[in-house]
Every structure is written in C-alpha cells, then in structure tokens.
Amino acid sequence: DTGVSQDPRHKITKRGQNVTFRCDPISEHNRLYWYRQTLGQGPEFLTYFQNEAQLEKSRLLSDRFSAERPKGSFSTLEIQRTEQGDSAMYLCASSLGLAASEQYFGPGTRLTVT
Amino acid sequence: GQQVMQIPQYQHVQEGEDFTTYCNSSTTLSNIQWYKQRPGGHPVFLIQLVKSGEVKKQKRLTFQFGEAKKNSSLHITATQTTDVGTYFCAGPLSREGTYKYIFGTGTRLKVLA
C-alpha cells in the first residue's frame, strides 16, 4: 500500500491524559499536513511541514498540541492534558512538490476523550 | 481572518438531476482545490484550478474558477448515487510562499434513487 497511513485509527482516552498519533506519508512527499475535523465540518488546518521544517501552525492550537517530523518522513502529533473538546477526527495529508499540489489524505485517527 | 464559504450546506436531488455547489473566498486565491469525502471516509482530491476563468471537466463534473479568483463552482450533470458525499473547496492562505490551505464549509449531497 503506497497511500498515507495513520496509527492508531481509533483512540479513547480519559480527560487529562496525553495522546500521540503517527502519520506515515506517501514516500518522497515533502509536504505533510495535520488537520482536525469534527462532525459536519470541513478539515481545520493545524500545522504543516516542508520536509522536517514546521512552516505554519494554526493560532487555534494551544500549547497542548505539538507536532514533529524529525527526519522529514513520518510525523507525530501529540496532545497533552486532553480535554473533551479535543474529541475529533485527526487527519494527516501529504503532497509532493514546491508549488501548490494535491493533498493525499490518510484514513484519520478518531479521538474520543471521556 | 480569511474565510472560505460554500453554499448550499445541504442538497438533496433525485438521481438524474443536476447539482451545483458554490465556493466563495473573502480574499483572492492563487489556486483552488476541490475534494470529495464519502460518508465515513477521508477527503479525496478531485481537481486544482489555477487560472482566472479556468474551466475543467471530468466526465460529468465541471469545475470553474471565477474571473476575480475569489469564487469557484462545481457542477455535476445527471447525478448518480455514487456522487453521494460532501464536496469541499480549499484555498491557500493569502500570503506569499505559504501552502496553508483553508477548507470550505462543505456541501453535503444526497442522491435519491
């Protein structure tokens, strides 16, 4: 399978716990995005990387959210001290090139905070 | 901040009828992308438009980018049940050198057989 993969697919956690999600982009894709999507809404931008450099981070993100892409390949998104409002689908997407190009989305990680 | 709005929010059509969704940005866009998300699925890229007034066709789907590059539309001719899903437009933040995309609010299409 050469698509974008995400792990885990589902995560249930208690409020206050930390969670970490992983995204493996399509090989050779230099750009990687993280989005959050709630029911009935469009994907909401969280952050994106060009290779290993984090170029943009949404102001909507509090300091509880952090993302890394240490070697320009896979990426992790960590949420510290989870809150019920963090419950959502977390989508990863990757794209190739320096200019605007299509984004390939992974299946997402569904987070439920109880 | 920059906003991307879509209308209508929902559309129910009989199979065989046409469907159109409209996308409007508060700022000029350098390009616009369209995605389709099936129920329970993830967004799948449909097309990217770059030029002012550009029109592209994919079988029964016709995409248009406005002359002012602030609006776009997707038209489906003779809908089929396989067209069911939510259609999103997405445009980059209006700042040179960034590829941060803002997604529209989406139009959910239901096709009645």
PDB file of C-alpha atoms in Angstrom:
ATOM      1  CA  ASP A   1       0.000   0.000   0.000  1.00  0.00           C
ATOM      2  CA  THR A   2       1.544   3.302  -1.064  1.00  0.00           C
ATOM      3  CA  GLY A   3      -1.047   5.606   0.498  1.00  0.00           C
ATOM      4  CA  VAL A   4      -0.887   7.766   3.623  1.00  0.00           C
ATOM      5  CA  SER A   5      -1.228   5.688   6.778  1.00  0.00           C
ATOM      6  CA  GLN A   6      -2.160   6.769  10.271  1.00  0.00           C
ATOM      7  CA  ASP A   7      -1.906   4.986  13.589  1.00  0.00           C
ATOM      8  CA  PRO A   8      -3.915   4.353  15.644  1.00  0.00           C
ATOM      9  CA  ARG A   9      -7.208   4.515  13.792  1.00  0.00           C
ATOM     10  CA  HIS A  10      -9.146   4.970  16.997  1.00  0.00           C
ATOM     11  CA  LYS A  11      -8.129   6.251  20.420  1.00  0.00           C
ATOM     12  CA  ILE A  12     -10.246   6.538  23.535  1.00  0.00           C
ATOM     13  CA  THR A  13      -8.637   8.358  26.417  1.00  0.00           C
ATOM     14  CA  LYS A  14      -9.611   9.953  29.677  1.00  0.00           C
ATOM     15  CA  ARG A  15      -9.527  13.685  30.132  1.00  0.00           C
ATOM     16  CA  GLY A  16      -6.121  14.857  31.271  1.00  0.00           C
ATOM     17  CA  GLN A  17      -4.160  12.076  29.585  1.00  0.00           C
ATOM     18  CA  ASN A  18      -1.597  12.622  26.835  1.00  0.00           C
ATOM     19  CA  VAL A  19      -2.003  11.037  23.408  1.00  0.00           C
ATOM     20  CA  THR A  20       0.288  10.709  20.405  1.00  0.00           C
ATOM     21  CA  PHE A  21      -0.683   9.965  16.826  1.00  0.00           C
ATOM     22  CA  ARG A  22       1.567   8.911  13.979  1.00  0.00           C
ATOM     23  CA  CYS A  23       1.353   9.641  10.269  1.00  0.00           C
ATOM     24  CA  ASP A  24       3.368   7.973   7.519  1.00  0.00           C
ATOM     25  CA  PRO A  25       3.092   9.990   4.309  1.00  0.00           C
ATOM     26  CA  ILE A  26       3.498   8.738   0.785  1.00  0.00           C
ATOM     27  CA  SER A  27       7.170   8.051   0.161  1.00  0.00           C
ATOM     28  CA  GLU A  28       9.010  11.050  -1.350  1.00  0.00           C
ATOM     29  CA  HIS A  29       6.254  13.504  -0.417  1.00  0.00           C
ATOM     30  CA  ASN A  30       7.993  16.517   1.061  1.00  0.00           C
ATOM     31  CA  ARG A  31       4.955  18.287   2.469  1.00  0.00           C
ATOM     32  CA  LEU A  32       2.892  16.934   5.352  1.00  0.00           C
ATOM     33  CA  TYR A  33      -0.266  18.414   6.872  1.00  0.00           C
ATOM     34  CA  TRP A  34      -2.286  17.828  10.018  1.00  0.00           C
ATOM     35  CA  TYR A  35      -5.976  18.719  10.124  1.00  0.00           C
ATOM     36  CA  ARG A  36      -8.751  18.283  12.640  1.00  0.00           C
ATOM     37  CA  GLN A  37     -12.298  17.517  11.548  1.00  0.00           C
ATOM     38  CA  THR A  38     -15.458  17.448  13.630  1.00  0.00           C
ATOM     39  CA  LEU A  39     -18.824  16.124  12.510  1.00  0.00           C
ATOM     40  CA  GLY A  40     -20.377  18.194   9.736  1.00  0.00           C
ATOM     41  CA  GLN A  41     -17.381  20.479   9.372  1.00  0.00           C
ATOM     42  CA  GLY A  42     -14.564  20.804   6.890  1.00  0.00           C
ATOM     43  CA  PRO A  43     -10.984  19.894   7.773  1.00  0.00           C
ATOM     44  CA  GLU A  44      -9.482  22.547  10.040  1.00  0.00           C
ATOM     45  CA  PHE A  45      -5.796  23.306   9.462  1.00  0.00           C
ATOM     46  CA  LEU A  46      -3.497  22.569  12.396  1.00  0.00           C
ATOM     47  CA  THR A  47       0.043  22.633  11.010  1.00  0.00           C
ATOM     48  CA  TYR A  48       2.222  21.695   8.063  1.00  0.00           C
ATOM     49  CA  PHE A  49       5.798  20.681   7.373  1.00  0.00           C
ATOM     50  CA  GLN A  50       8.028  21.144   4.361  1.00  0.00           C
ATOM     51  CA  ASN A  51      10.456  18.261   4.803  1.00  0.00           C
ATOM     52  CA  GLU A  52      11.411  18.452   8.502  1.00  0.00           C
ATOM     53  CA  ALA A  53      10.664  22.169   8.909  1.00  0.00           C
ATOM     54  CA  GLN A  54       7.373  23.152  10.534  1.00  0.00           C
ATOM     55  CA  LEU A  55       6.343  26.157   8.439  1.00  0.00           C
ATOM     56  CA  GLU A  56       2.899  27.024   9.766  1.00  0.00           C
ATOM     57  CA  LYS A  57       0.986  26.391  12.940  1.00  0.00           C
ATOM     58  CA  SER A  58      -2.602  27.395  13.498  1.00  0.00           C
ATOM     59  CA  ARG A  59      -3.224  30.044  16.115  1.00  0.00           C
ATOM     60  CA  LEU A  60      -6.156  27.899  17.140  1.00  0.00           C
ATOM     61  CA  LEU A  61      -3.721  25.434  18.606  1.00  0.00           C
ATOM     62  CA  SER A  62      -2.933  25.835  22.223  1.00  0.00           C
ATOM     63  CA  ASP A  63       0.406  24.928  23.735  1.00  0.00           C
ATOM     64  CA  ARG A  64      -1.022  21.496  24.454  1.00  0.00           C
ATOM     65  CA  PHE A  65      -0.563  20.495  20.824  1.00  0.00           C
ATOM     66  CA  SER A  66       2.815  19.751  19.310  1.00  0.00           C
ATOM     67  CA  ALA A  67       3.891  18.115  16.087  1.00  0.00           C
ATOM     68  CA  GLU A  68       7.219  16.819  14.844  1.00  0.00           C
ATOM     69  CA  ARG A  69       8.660  15.439  11.644  1.00  0.00           C
ATOM     70  CA  PRO A  70      12.201  14.639  12.745  1.00  0.00           C
ATOM     71  CA  LYS A  71      13.684  13.210   9.572  1.00  0.00           C
ATOM     72  CA  GLY A  72      11.292  14.602   7.033  1.00  0.00           C
ATOM     73  CA  SER A  73       9.458  11.305   6.755  1.00  0.00           C
ATOM     74  CA  PHE A  74       6.843  10.255   9.321  1.00  0.00           C
ATOM     75  CA  SER A  75       5.250  12.767  11.686  1.00  0.00           C
ATOM     76  CA  THR A  76       3.766  12.653  15.166  1.00  0.00           C
ATOM     77  CA  LEU A  77       1.067  14.818  16.702  1.00  0.00           C
ATOM     78  CA  GLU A  78       0.919  14.944  20.492  1.00  0.00           C
ATOM     79  CA  ILE A  79      -1.895  16.342  22.575  1.00  0.00           C
ATOM     80  CA  GLN A  80      -1.115  16.908  26.221  1.00  0.00           C
ATOM     81  CA  ARG A  81      -3.702  17.075  29.008  1.00  0.00           C
ATOM     82  CA  THR A  82      -6.558  16.167  26.681  1.00  0.00           C
ATOM     83  CA  GLU A  83      -9.915  17.883  27.055  1.00  0.00           C
ATOM     84  CA  GLN A  84     -13.346  16.753  25.878  1.00  0.00           C
ATOM     85  CA  GLY A  85     -13.253  19.452  23.220  1.00  0.00           C
ATOM     86  CA  ASP A  86     -10.298  17.665  21.616  1.00  0.00           C
ATOM     87  CA  SER A  87     -12.587  14.822  20.525  1.00  0.00           C
ATOM     88  CA  ALA A  88     -12.434  14.818  16.726  1.00  0.00           C
ATOM     89  CA  MET A  89     -11.002  13.068  13.682  1.00  0.00           C
ATOM     90  CA  TYR A  90      -7.339  13.959  13.174  1.00  0.00           C
ATOM     91  CA  LEU A  91      -6.375  13.784   9.512  1.00  0.00           C
ATOM     92  CA  CYS A  92      -2.930  13.700   8.000  1.00  0.00           C
ATOM     93  CA  ALA A  93      -2.252  14.563   4.372  1.00  0.00           C
ATOM     94  CA  SER A  94       0.866  14.677   2.240  1.00  0.00           C
ATOM     95  CA  SER A  95       1.776  16.292  -1.050  1.00  0.00           C
ATOM     96  CA  LEU A  96       4.695  16.458  -3.434  1.00  0.00           C
ATOM     97  CA  GLY A  97       6.481  19.429  -4.850  1.00  0.00           C
ATOM     98  CA  LEU A  98       7.377  23.018  -4.150  1.00  0.00           C
ATOM     99  CA  ALA A  99       4.281  24.611  -5.686  1.00  0.00           C
ATOM    100  CA  ALA A 100       0.636  24.025  -4.894  1.00  0.00           C
ATOM    101  CA  SER A 101      -0.234  20.390  -5.382  1.00  0.00           C
ATOM    102  CA  GLU A 102      -2.925  17.901  -4.488  1.00  0.00           C
ATOM    103  CA  GLN A 103      -3.094  16.568  -0.973  1.00  0.00           C
ATOM    104  CA  TYR A 104      -3.455  12.858  -0.308  1.00  0.00           C
ATOM    105  CA  PHE A 105      -5.295  12.191   2.921  1.00  0.00           C
ATOM    106  CA  GLY A 106      -4.879   9.296   5.301  1.00  0.00           C
ATOM    107  CA  PRO A 107      -7.808   7.466   6.913  1.00  0.00           C
ATOM    108  CA  GLY A 108      -7.547   9.565  10.087  1.00  0.00           C
ATOM    109  CA  THR A 109      -7.337   8.884  13.806  1.00  0.00           C
ATOM    110  CA  ARG A 110     -10.602   9.254  15.665  1.00  0.00           C
ATOM    111  CA  LEU A 111     -10.009  10.569  19.186  1.00  0.00           C
ATOM    112  CA  THR A 112     -12.638  10.299  21.889  1.00  0.00           C
ATOM    113  CA  VAL A 113     -11.932  11.993  25.209  1.00  0.00           C
ATOM    114  CA  THR A 114     -14.141  10.792  28.042  1.00  0.00           C
TER     115      THR A 114
ATOM    116  CA  GLY B   1      -9.410  36.164   9.127  1.00  0.00           C
ATOM    117  CA  GLN B   2      -9.605  34.617   5.703  1.00  0.00           C
ATOM    118  CA  GLN B   3     -12.784  32.626   5.163  1.00  0.00           C
ATOM    119  CA  VAL B   4     -13.992  30.162   2.571  1.00  0.00           C
ATOM    120  CA  MET B   5     -17.750  29.642   2.465  1.00  0.00           C
ATOM    121  CA  GLN B   6     -19.787  27.170   0.478  1.00  0.00           C
ATOM    122  CA  ILE B   7     -23.456  27.103  -0.452  1.00  0.00           C
ATOM    123  CA  PRO B   8     -25.691  25.307  -0.147  1.00  0.00           C
ATOM    124  CA  GLN B   9     -24.849  23.439   3.055  1.00  0.00           C
ATOM    125  CA  TYR B  10     -27.048  20.504   2.038  1.00  0.00           C
ATOM    126  CA  GLN B  11     -28.619  19.410  -1.239  1.00  0.00           C
ATOM    127  CA  HIS B  12     -30.967  16.526  -1.890  1.00  0.00           C
ATOM    128  CA  VAL B  13     -31.557  15.659  -5.539  1.00  0.00           C
ATOM    129  CA  GLN B  14     -33.315  12.922  -7.459  1.00  0.00           C
ATOM    130  CA  GLU B  15     -30.985  10.685  -9.393  1.00  0.00           C
ATOM    131  CA  GLY B  16     -30.519  12.175 -12.827  1.00  0.00           C
ATOM    132  CA  GLU B  17     -30.923  15.776 -11.704  1.00  0.00           C
ATOM    133  CA  ASP B  18     -28.066  18.259 -11.877  1.00  0.00           C
ATOM    134  CA  PHE B  19     -26.246  19.648  -8.845  1.00  0.00           C
ATOM    135  CA  THR B  20     -24.116  22.746  -8.260  1.00  0.00           C
ATOM    136  CA  THR B  21     -22.116  23.886  -5.247  1.00  0.00           C
ATOM    137  CA  TYR B  22     -20.565  27.319  -4.935  1.00  0.00           C
ATOM    138  CA  CYS B  23     -17.420  28.339  -3.114  1.00  0.00           C
ATOM    139  CA  ASN B  24     -16.654  31.933  -2.100  1.00  0.00           C
ATOM    140  CA  SER B  25     -13.465  33.272  -0.575  1.00  0.00           C
ATOM    141  CA  SER B  26     -13.080  36.516   1.334  1.00  0.00           C
ATOM    142  CA  THR B  27      -9.738  37.060  -0.418  1.00  0.00           C
ATOM    143  CA  THR B  28      -8.236  36.384  -3.833  1.00  0.00           C
ATOM    144  CA  LEU B  29      -6.891  32.867  -4.214  1.00  0.00           C
ATOM    145  CA  SER B  30      -3.798  31.819  -6.134  1.00  0.00           C
ATOM    146  CA  ASN B  31      -5.422  28.443  -6.746  1.00  0.00           C
ATOM    147  CA  ILE B  32      -8.349  26.396  -5.551  1.00  0.00           C
ATOM    148  CA  GLN B  33      -8.707  22.686  -4.913  1.00  0.00           C
ATOM    149  CA  TRP B  34     -11.823  20.533  -4.735  1.00  0.00           C
ATOM    150  CA  TYR B  35     -12.198  17.393  -2.635  1.00  0.00           C
ATOM    151  CA  LYS B  36     -14.907  14.791  -2.156  1.00  0.00           C
ATOM    152  CA  GLN B  37     -15.486  12.991   1.129  1.00  0.00           C
ATOM    153  CA  ARG B  38     -17.753   9.956   1.183  1.00  0.00           C
ATOM    154  CA  PRO B  39     -19.648   9.209   4.410  1.00  0.00           C
ATOM    155  CA  GLY B  40     -17.173   7.651   6.849  1.00  0.00           C
ATOM    156  CA  GLY B  41     -14.261   8.305   4.515  1.00  0.00           C
ATOM    157  CA  HIS B  42     -11.475  10.802   4.114  1.00  0.00           C
ATOM    158  CA  PRO B  43     -11.229  13.688   1.622  1.00  0.00           C
ATOM    159  CA  VAL B  44     -10.148  12.662  -1.871  1.00  0.00           C
ATOM    160  CA  PHE B  45      -8.666  15.179  -4.290  1.00  0.00           C
ATOM    161  CA  LEU B  46     -10.741  15.946  -7.377  1.00  0.00           C
ATOM    162  CA  ILE B  47      -9.056  18.854  -9.147  1.00  0.00           C
ATOM    163  CA  GLN B  48      -6.982  22.020  -8.860  1.00  0.00           C
ATOM    164  CA  LEU B  49      -7.719  25.263 -10.717  1.00  0.00           C
ATOM    165  CA  VAL B  50      -5.102  27.973 -11.110  1.00  0.00           C
ATOM    166  CA  LYS B  51      -6.014  30.421 -13.864  1.00  0.00           C
ATOM    167  CA  SER B  52      -8.635  33.158 -13.768  1.00  0.00           C
ATOM    168  CA  GLY B  53     -11.805  31.991 -15.541  1.00  0.00           C
ATOM    169  CA  GLU B  54     -10.476  28.444 -15.880  1.00  0.00           C
ATOM    170  CA  VAL B  55     -12.972  25.664 -16.639  1.00  0.00           C
ATOM    171  CA  LYS B  56     -12.100  21.990 -16.311  1.00  0.00           C
ATOM    172  CA  LYS B  57     -14.243  18.930 -16.939  1.00  0.00           C
ATOM    173  CA  GLN B  58     -14.039  15.418 -15.562  1.00  0.00           C
ATOM    174  CA  LYS B  59     -16.767  13.301 -17.177  1.00  0.00           C
ATOM    175  CA  ARG B  60     -19.987  14.604 -15.572  1.00  0.00           C
ATOM    176  CA  LEU B  61     -18.183  17.103 -13.312  1.00  0.00           C
ATOM    177  CA  THR B  62     -17.448  20.677 -14.420  1.00  0.00           C
ATOM    178  CA  PHE B  63     -15.258  22.955 -12.321  1.00  0.00           C
ATOM    179  CA  GLN B  64     -14.970  26.697 -12.772  1.00  0.00           C
ATOM    180  CA  PHE B  65     -12.683  29.336 -11.250  1.00  0.00           C
ATOM    181  CA  GLY B  66     -14.057  32.869 -11.210  1.00  0.00           C
ATOM    182  CA  GLU B  67     -12.523  35.737 -13.134  1.00  0.00           C
ATOM    183  CA  ALA B  68     -11.620  37.530  -9.912  1.00  0.00           C
ATOM    184  CA  LYS B  69     -10.246  34.265  -8.435  1.00  0.00           C
ATOM    185  CA  LYS B  70     -12.442  34.667  -5.362  1.00  0.00           C
ATOM    186  CA  ASN B  71     -15.089  32.111  -6.223  1.00  0.00           C
ATOM    187  CA  SER B  72     -15.455  28.711  -7.780  1.00  0.00           C
ATOM    188  CA  SER B  73     -18.165  26.229  -8.611  1.00  0.00           C
ATOM    189  CA  LEU B  74     -18.604  22.513  -9.102  1.00  0.00           C
ATOM    190  CA  HIS B  75     -21.428  21.289 -11.316  1.00  0.00           C
ATOM    191  CA  ILE B  76     -22.464  17.660 -11.631  1.00  0.00           C
ATOM    192  CA  THR B  77     -24.635  16.708 -14.576  1.00  0.00           C
ATOM    193  CA  ALA B  78     -27.150  13.876 -14.216  1.00  0.00           C
ATOM    194  CA  THR B  79     -26.239  12.855 -10.667  1.00  0.00           C
ATOM    195  CA  GLN B  80     -25.812   9.218  -9.746  1.00  0.00           C
ATOM    196  CA  THR B  81     -25.973   7.512  -6.358  1.00  0.00           C
ATOM    197  CA  THR B  82     -22.182   7.230  -6.454  1.00  0.00           C
ATOM    198  CA  ASP B  83     -21.978  11.035  -6.255  1.00  0.00           C
ATOM    199  CA  VAL B  84     -23.203  10.983  -2.640  1.00  0.00           C
ATOM    200  CA  GLY B  85     -20.814  12.693  -0.253  1.00  0.00           C
ATOM    201  CA  THR B  86     -19.584  16.065   0.923  1.00  0.00           C
ATOM    202  CA  TYR B  87     -17.770  18.331  -1.508  1.00  0.00           C
ATOM    203  CA  PHE B  88     -15.172  20.731  -0.153  1.00  0.00           C
ATOM    204  CA  CYS B  89     -13.251  23.519  -1.800  1.00  0.00           C
ATOM    205  CA  ALA B  90      -9.911  24.592  -0.342  1.00  0.00           C
ATOM    206  CA  GLY B  91      -7.769  27.631  -0.990  1.00  0.00           C
ATOM    207  CA  PRO B  92      -4.338  28.659   0.253  1.00  0.00           C
ATOM    208  CA  LEU B  93      -3.910  31.407   2.796  1.00  0.00           C
ATOM    209  CA  SER B  94      -3.255  34.678   1.006  1.00  0.00           C
ATOM    210  CA  ARG B  95       0.370  35.036   1.937  1.00  0.00           C
ATOM    211  CA  GLU B  96       3.228  34.501  -0.469  1.00  0.00           C
ATOM    212  CA  GLY B  97       5.182  31.326   0.000  1.00  0.00           C
ATOM    213  CA  THR B  98       2.720  29.537   2.217  1.00  0.00           C
ATOM    214  CA  TYR B  99       0.787  26.397   1.410  1.00  0.00           C
ATOM    215  CA  LYS B 100      -1.570  26.511   4.357  1.00  0.00           C
ATOM    216  CA  TYR B 101      -4.987  25.557   2.981  1.00  0.00           C
ATOM    217  CA  ILE B 102      -8.315  26.774   4.302  1.00  0.00           C
ATOM    218  CA  PHE B 103     -11.161  24.355   3.641  1.00  0.00           C
ATOM    219  CA  GLY B 104     -14.671  25.499   2.922  1.00  0.00           C
ATOM    220  CA  THR B 105     -17.675  24.565   4.979  1.00  0.00           C
ATOM    221  CA  GLY B 106     -18.665  21.857   2.510  1.00  0.00           C
ATOM    222  CA  THR B 107     -21.833  20.901   0.657  1.00  0.00           C
ATOM    223  CA  ARG B 108     -23.378  17.570   1.560  1.00  0.00           C
ATOM    224  CA  LEU B 109     -25.046  15.917  -1.412  1.00  0.00           C
ATOM    225  CA  LYS B 110     -27.671  13.205  -1.114  1.00  0.00           C
ATOM    226  CA  VAL B 111     -28.951  11.496  -4.243  1.00  0.00           C
ATOM    227  CA  LEU B 112     -32.318   9.804  -4.078  1.00  0.00           C
ATOM    228  CA  ALA B 113     -32.712   6.789  -6.352  1.00  0.00           C
TER     229      ALA B 113
END
